[in-house]
Amino acid sequence: MLISPAGVRAALPHRYPMLLVDRVTEIVPGERLTAYKAVTLNEPWYQRLGPVVDDAELAYPPVLLIESWGQAAGLLAQYDHPEPEALRTNVMVVGGISGAVFHRPVLPGELLEHDVRLVRALTDTMIFEGECRSGGEVVFEVERVTMAYRPAGMLREQPVAH
Amino acid sequence: MIGRTTPVLEPPVVDRAPEALADRWVAATSTRITGEEIVFAGHYPDFPIFPGVCVVDCAIGGALAAPPPDAAPLTLAAVDSARFVGAVYPGDTLDVTLEWRRREDSWRCQAVASTERGKAASVRLRFREASC
C-alpha cells in the first residue's frame, strides 16, 4: 500500500512551506511506514543566504529533518484513526522527542527515506521510533517521538488577536 | 561564525551573555515571533501556530548565539530531548534560558523556552566542538 503526493496533501493539514513529505511508498497499518522527502536548493530557507556560501551553510535545517520525519509518523498515525470526522475536530500534536541524533549534514539534491515504526499505541497517544537514510546511509535517527490527538479548538484559543 | 540555514527568520537577541557558575555557564536569549515568519503560511493555513521544531530551532539559535566562551566552534549533534507544553503564536516573544555543561567530548545545553503565558518547551541539546 502507498500514498501518492496528492494523498499526502489530503491527509496532512500542513501546506507550503511546511509540507515536508512527498510520497509514501509503503505502509503496514499499525506497524511501519516508509516515506520520501526530496531536499532541493529551491526551498525558501535558502532564500536569505548571501551571494557566496559554502556547503556547511546549505545544510538542511536539522529541525526540519525532525519535522519531515514527524509528518511521516503522522501519516502512519492516521491509519489508526482514519475517521474523517475525528481528523476535522482533532489535530495531531507532537508532545515530545527523545534521542534525535544527526549523523551528518543533509544537502540539497539528497532524497531522504524516512522509516517510521509504531512502538506503542495508547488511547490517544502514539510512540514512534525510526531513522532517515540518504543513499542507504543513516543521516538521522530518533529513539522516541510521542504524538497525541488533541481537540483543534484548544490550539485555536489565541490569547491576543493578530 | 558560519551562517546557518534556519526556518526562523528573526535572529535571536542575547539578553544575558554567558555567565560562569560553579559547574556551568548560564545565558538568556529571546526571539520575536512575528507574523512575517514564512512557516506560518503553511503551519497552518487557517490557524498560525509556531511549529514545535521551530521552538527547538530558537533554542539552537540562542545556544549558538551565546556559546560557552571556552568552547571551540560548535555543531549540533543531537536533540537529546524536547518536551512541548505550550503553544507559540505570531506576536509572541520566545524567551530562552540556557545552561551549558561540558560532558567529556561534547557540550550539553539545557534550554527552557517561554512566552508571557508560561513555559512553551524544555529542550536538551548536544553540540560537538569543531575538530579544527
Short mmCIF file of C-alpha atoms in Angstrom, two decimals:
data_model
loop_
_atom_site.label_atom_id
_atom_site.label_comp_id
_atom_site.label_asym_id
_atom_site.label_seq_id
_atom_site.Cartn_x
_atom_site.Cartn_y
_atom_site.Cartn_z
CA MET A 1 0.00 0.00 0.00
CA LEU A 2 1.26 3.51 -0.74
CA ILE A 3 0.19 7.17 -0.67
CA SER A 4 0.67 9.44 -3.69
CA PRO A 5 1.70 13.10 -3.31
CA ALA A 6 -1.98 14.08 -3.70
CA GLY A 7 -2.86 11.63 -0.95
CA VAL A 8 -0.17 13.05 1.33
CA ARG A 9 -1.53 16.54 0.75
CA ALA A 10 -5.06 15.36 1.50
CA ALA A 11 -4.02 13.60 4.70
CA LEU A 12 -1.89 16.34 6.31
CA PRO A 13 -3.07 19.85 7.28
CA HIS A 14 0.42 21.26 6.57
CA ARG A 15 0.98 23.37 3.45
CA TYR A 16 3.88 25.09 1.70
CA PRO A 17 6.49 25.73 3.02
CA MET A 18 5.86 23.23 5.84
CA LEU A 19 4.52 20.21 3.94
CA LEU A 20 7.68 18.13 4.20
CA VAL A 21 6.71 14.67 2.94
CA ASP A 22 6.49 13.99 -0.82
CA ARG A 23 5.16 10.45 -1.01
CA VAL A 24 4.73 7.23 0.92
CA THR A 25 5.99 4.03 -0.65
CA GLU A 26 4.96 1.52 1.97
CA ILE A 27 2.53 1.34 4.87
CA VAL A 28 1.85 -1.56 7.16
CA PRO A 29 -1.01 -0.05 9.23
CA GLY A 30 -0.37 -0.10 12.96
CA GLU A 31 3.23 -1.12 12.35
CA ARG A 32 5.50 0.86 9.99
CA LEU A 33 5.75 3.29 7.11
CA THR A 34 8.36 4.40 4.55
CA ALA A 35 8.15 7.92 3.11
CA TYR A 36 10.31 10.09 0.83
CA LYS A 37 11.28 13.74 1.02
CA ALA A 38 13.40 15.38 -1.67
CA VAL A 39 15.54 18.28 -0.43
CA THR A 40 16.11 20.99 -3.04
CA LEU A 41 18.04 24.24 -3.27
CA ASN A 42 14.75 25.90 -4.16
CA GLU A 43 13.32 25.61 -0.62
CA PRO A 44 12.55 29.00 0.93
CA TRP A 45 15.04 28.53 3.78
CA TYR A 46 17.87 29.14 1.27
CA GLN A 47 16.43 32.43 0.04
CA ARG A 48 18.13 34.70 2.55
CA LEU A 49 21.70 33.39 2.31
CA GLY A 50 24.34 35.76 0.97
CA PRO A 51 25.80 35.74 -2.55
CA VAL A 52 28.58 33.28 -1.67
CA VAL A 53 28.01 30.31 0.63
CA ASP A 54 29.78 27.09 1.43
CA ASP A 55 28.17 23.68 1.71
CA ALA A 56 28.13 23.82 5.51
CA GLU A 57 25.77 26.78 5.31
CA LEU A 58 23.48 24.85 2.97
CA ALA A 59 22.94 22.01 5.45
CA TYR A 60 19.23 21.31 5.58
CA PRO A 61 17.95 22.59 8.96
CA PRO A 62 18.16 19.64 11.39
CA VAL A 63 14.83 20.63 12.97
CA LEU A 64 13.18 20.25 9.56
CA LEU A 65 14.55 16.71 9.34
CA ILE A 66 12.71 16.07 12.61
CA GLU A 67 9.56 17.79 11.25
CA SER A 68 9.64 15.87 7.98
CA TRP A 69 10.14 12.55 9.76
CA GLY A 70 7.41 13.51 12.23
CA GLN A 71 4.96 14.19 9.41
CA ALA A 72 5.68 10.70 8.08
CA ALA A 73 4.88 9.38 11.58
CA GLY A 74 1.68 11.44 11.48
CA LEU A 75 0.65 9.67 8.27
CA LEU A 76 1.17 6.30 9.93
CA ALA A 77 -0.84 7.51 12.95
CA GLN A 78 -3.75 8.42 10.70
CA TYR A 79 -4.06 4.84 9.57
CA ASP A 80 -5.15 4.02 13.10
CA HIS A 81 -7.54 6.99 13.29
CA PRO A 82 -8.96 7.18 9.81
CA GLU A 83 -12.38 8.67 10.66
CA PRO A 84 -12.63 11.96 8.73
CA GLU A 85 -14.76 13.50 11.49
CA ALA A 86 -12.03 12.89 14.05
CA LEU A 87 -9.49 14.48 11.71
CA ARG A 88 -11.62 17.58 11.30
CA THR A 89 -12.05 18.18 15.00
CA ASN A 90 -8.70 16.93 16.25
CA VAL A 91 -5.15 17.82 15.42
CA MET A 92 -2.10 15.74 15.97
CA VAL A 93 0.42 17.31 18.28
CA VAL A 94 3.98 16.25 18.95
CA GLY A 95 4.35 16.11 22.72
CA GLY A 96 7.94 15.02 22.98
CA ILE A 97 11.07 13.93 21.19
CA SER A 98 13.96 11.91 22.65
CA GLY A 99 17.29 10.87 21.23
CA ALA A 100 17.23 12.69 17.89
CA VAL A 101 20.79 12.23 16.62
CA PHE A 102 22.18 13.86 13.47
CA HIS A 103 24.92 11.80 11.85
CA ARG A 104 25.91 14.13 9.04
CA PRO A 105 24.61 17.25 7.28
CA VAL A 106 21.99 16.77 4.55
CA LEU A 107 22.47 18.90 1.44
CA PRO A 108 20.16 19.95 -1.39
CA GLY A 109 19.87 17.22 -4.01
CA GLU A 110 19.51 14.41 -1.48
CA LEU A 111 16.49 12.12 -1.45
CA LEU A 112 15.58 11.26 2.12
CA GLU A 113 13.96 7.97 3.02
CA HIS A 114 12.12 8.03 6.34
CA ASP A 115 11.45 4.78 8.14
CA VAL A 116 8.88 5.09 10.91
CA ARG A 117 7.91 2.31 13.30
CA LEU A 118 4.99 2.44 15.73
CA VAL A 119 6.36 1.33 19.09
CA ARG A 120 3.26 1.70 21.22
CA ALA A 121 -0.32 2.95 20.76
CA LEU A 122 -2.34 4.10 23.78
CA THR A 123 -5.87 5.57 23.73
CA ASP A 124 -4.94 8.94 22.28
CA THR A 125 -1.15 8.77 22.26
CA MET A 126 1.29 7.03 19.95
CA ILE A 127 5.01 6.46 20.30
CA PHE A 128 7.24 6.13 17.22
CA GLU A 129 10.89 5.43 16.51
CA GLY A 130 12.95 5.21 13.35
CA GLU A 131 15.55 6.77 11.14
CA CYS A 132 16.19 8.67 7.95
CA ARG A 133 18.53 7.46 5.20
CA SER A 134 20.08 9.08 2.17
CA GLY A 135 21.62 6.75 -0.40
CA GLY A 136 21.28 3.93 2.13
CA GLU A 137 23.29 5.78 4.79
CA VAL A 138 21.59 6.75 8.08
CA VAL A 139 21.72 10.55 8.37
CA PHE A 140 19.34 10.96 11.30
CA GLU A 141 17.76 8.67 13.86
CA VAL A 142 15.24 9.19 16.62
CA GLU A 143 14.64 6.99 19.64
CA ARG A 144 11.18 8.15 20.53
CA VAL A 145 8.57 10.63 19.28
CA THR A 146 5.32 10.92 21.21
CA MET A 147 2.23 12.19 19.38
CA ALA A 148 -1.23 12.87 20.74
CA TYR A 149 -4.59 13.79 19.26
CA ARG A 150 -5.94 16.99 20.77
CA PRO A 151 -9.12 18.98 20.05
CA ALA A 152 -8.32 21.54 17.36
CA GLY A 153 -10.17 24.22 19.36
CA MET A 154 -7.55 24.02 22.08
CA LEU A 155 -4.88 25.22 19.67
CA ARG A 156 -7.08 27.93 18.22
CA GLU A 157 -7.51 29.60 21.60
CA GLN A 158 -5.29 32.55 20.87
CA PRO A 159 -4.98 34.97 23.76
CA VAL A 160 -4.40 38.04 21.60
CA ALA A 161 -5.91 38.98 18.26
CA HIS A 162 -3.42 39.46 15.41
CA MET B 1 30.58 32.25 12.70
CA ILE B 2 29.39 30.33 9.69
CA GLY B 3 25.86 31.22 8.69
CA ARG B 4 23.32 28.53 9.23
CA THR B 5 20.21 27.74 7.25
CA THR B 6 17.21 28.03 9.53
CA PRO B 7 13.44 28.11 9.06
CA VAL B 8 13.18 31.01 11.56
CA LEU B 9 13.71 34.47 10.01
CA GLU B 10 14.15 36.52 13.16
CA PRO B 11 17.61 36.23 14.71
CA PRO B 12 17.93 35.69 18.47
CA VAL B 13 18.92 38.56 20.75
CA VAL B 14 21.36 37.80 23.57
CA ASP B 15 19.71 39.22 26.70
CA ARG B 16 22.24 37.82 29.13
CA ALA B 17 25.75 36.93 27.98
CA PRO B 18 27.16 33.62 29.26
CA GLU B 19 27.98 33.87 32.92
CA ALA B 20 30.09 31.29 34.77
CA LEU B 21 28.54 29.45 37.70
CA ALA B 22 30.19 26.62 39.65
CA ASP B 23 29.83 23.85 37.06
CA ARG B 24 28.11 25.56 34.18
CA TRP B 25 27.56 28.63 32.02
CA VAL B 26 24.15 30.32 32.06
CA ALA B 27 22.80 32.70 29.43
CA ALA B 28 19.50 34.01 28.10
CA THR B 29 18.29 34.92 24.61
CA SER B 30 14.99 35.94 23.08
CA THR B 31 13.40 35.72 19.65
CA ARG B 32 10.44 37.79 18.47
CA ILE B 33 7.98 35.61 16.64
CA THR B 34 6.44 37.98 14.12
CA GLY B 35 3.63 37.22 11.70
CA GLU B 36 6.24 37.59 8.94
CA GLU B 37 7.76 34.17 9.68
CA ILE B 38 7.41 32.13 6.49
CA VAL B 39 6.44 28.94 8.31
CA PHE B 40 3.05 30.43 9.27
CA ALA B 41 1.82 30.31 5.66
CA GLY B 42 1.71 26.54 5.85
CA HIS B 43 1.51 25.80 9.59
CA TYR B 44 -1.38 26.07 9.34
CA PRO B 45 -3.19 28.00 6.59
CA ASP B 46 -6.19 28.84 8.79
CA PHE B 47 -4.57 29.00 12.20
CA PRO B 48 -0.95 30.04 12.52
CA ILE B 49 0.92 28.13 15.22
CA PHE B 50 4.70 28.37 15.51
CA PRO B 51 5.89 24.79 14.86
CA GLY B 52 7.39 22.99 17.85
CA VAL B 53 10.52 22.21 15.85
CA CYS B 54 10.91 25.95 15.26
CA VAL B 55 10.80 26.49 19.03
CA VAL B 56 13.66 23.96 19.14
CA ASP B 57 15.38 25.96 16.38
CA CYS B 58 15.10 29.12 18.51
CA ALA B 59 16.81 27.21 21.32
CA ILE B 60 19.55 26.08 18.90
CA GLY B 61 19.92 29.62 17.54
CA GLY B 62 20.05 31.03 21.07
CA ALA B 63 22.64 28.44 22.10
CA LEU B 64 24.85 29.26 19.09
CA ALA B 65 24.48 33.00 19.78
CA ALA B 66 25.52 32.58 23.43
CA PRO B 67 28.01 29.69 23.47
CA PRO B 68 30.35 28.97 26.39
CA PRO B 69 33.32 31.32 25.97
CA ASP B 70 35.77 28.43 26.40
CA ALA B 71 34.22 26.26 23.66
CA ALA B 72 35.56 25.80 20.13
CA PRO B 73 33.02 26.48 17.32
CA LEU B 74 30.02 24.22 17.93
CA THR B 75 27.93 21.99 15.69
CA LEU B 76 24.59 20.48 16.69
CA ALA B 77 24.97 16.73 17.26
CA ALA B 78 21.63 15.81 18.81
CA VAL B 79 18.37 16.94 20.30
CA ASP B 80 18.59 14.68 23.36
CA SER B 81 15.04 15.63 24.31
CA ALA B 82 12.31 18.15 23.67
CA ARG B 83 9.05 18.44 25.61
CA PHE B 84 6.35 20.72 24.26
CA VAL B 85 3.97 22.12 26.85
CA GLY B 86 2.54 25.37 25.45
CA ALA B 87 1.69 26.76 22.01
CA VAL B 88 3.52 29.75 20.47
CA TYR B 89 1.68 32.23 18.25
CA PRO B 90 2.53 35.18 15.99
CA GLY B 91 3.27 38.20 18.17
CA ASP B 92 4.85 36.20 20.99
CA THR B 93 8.37 36.73 22.22
CA LEU B 94 10.14 33.48 22.96
CA ASP B 95 12.49 33.84 25.92
CA VAL B 96 15.11 31.10 26.11
CA THR B 97 17.24 30.41 29.18
CA LEU B 98 20.35 28.33 28.55
CA GLU B 99 22.55 26.23 30.83
CA TRP B 100 25.75 24.88 29.33
CA ARG B 101 27.74 21.98 30.78
CA ARG B 102 30.74 20.21 29.31
CA ARG B 103 30.43 16.42 29.24
CA GLU B 104 33.52 14.59 28.03
CA ASP B 105 33.85 15.44 24.34
CA SER B 106 30.60 17.37 23.95
CA TRP B 107 28.69 20.36 25.28
CA ARG B 108 25.19 19.84 26.67
CA CYS B 109 22.75 22.72 26.68
CA GLN B 110 19.56 22.67 28.72
CA ALA B 111 17.16 25.26 27.29
CA VAL B 112 13.77 26.40 28.54
CA ALA B 113 11.65 28.41 26.10
CA SER B 114 8.77 30.53 27.45
CA THR B 115 6.24 33.07 26.29
CA GLU B 116 4.38 35.53 28.51
CA ARG B 117 1.82 32.74 29.08
CA GLY B 118 4.43 30.43 30.56
CA LYS B 119 6.68 27.60 29.50
CA ALA B 120 6.46 26.53 25.85
CA ALA B 121 9.13 23.84 25.75
CA SER B 122 12.12 22.38 27.52
CA VAL B 123 14.90 21.18 25.28
CA ARG B 124 18.18 19.37 25.86
CA LEU B 125 20.71 19.88 23.08
CA ARG B 126 24.08 18.29 22.45
CA PHE B 127 26.83 20.03 20.50
CA ARG B 128 30.26 18.86 19.42
CA GLU B 129 33.27 21.09 19.04
CA ALA B 130 34.82 21.57 15.62
CA SER B 131 37.96 19.46 15.49
CA CYS B 132 39.99 22.00 13.52
#
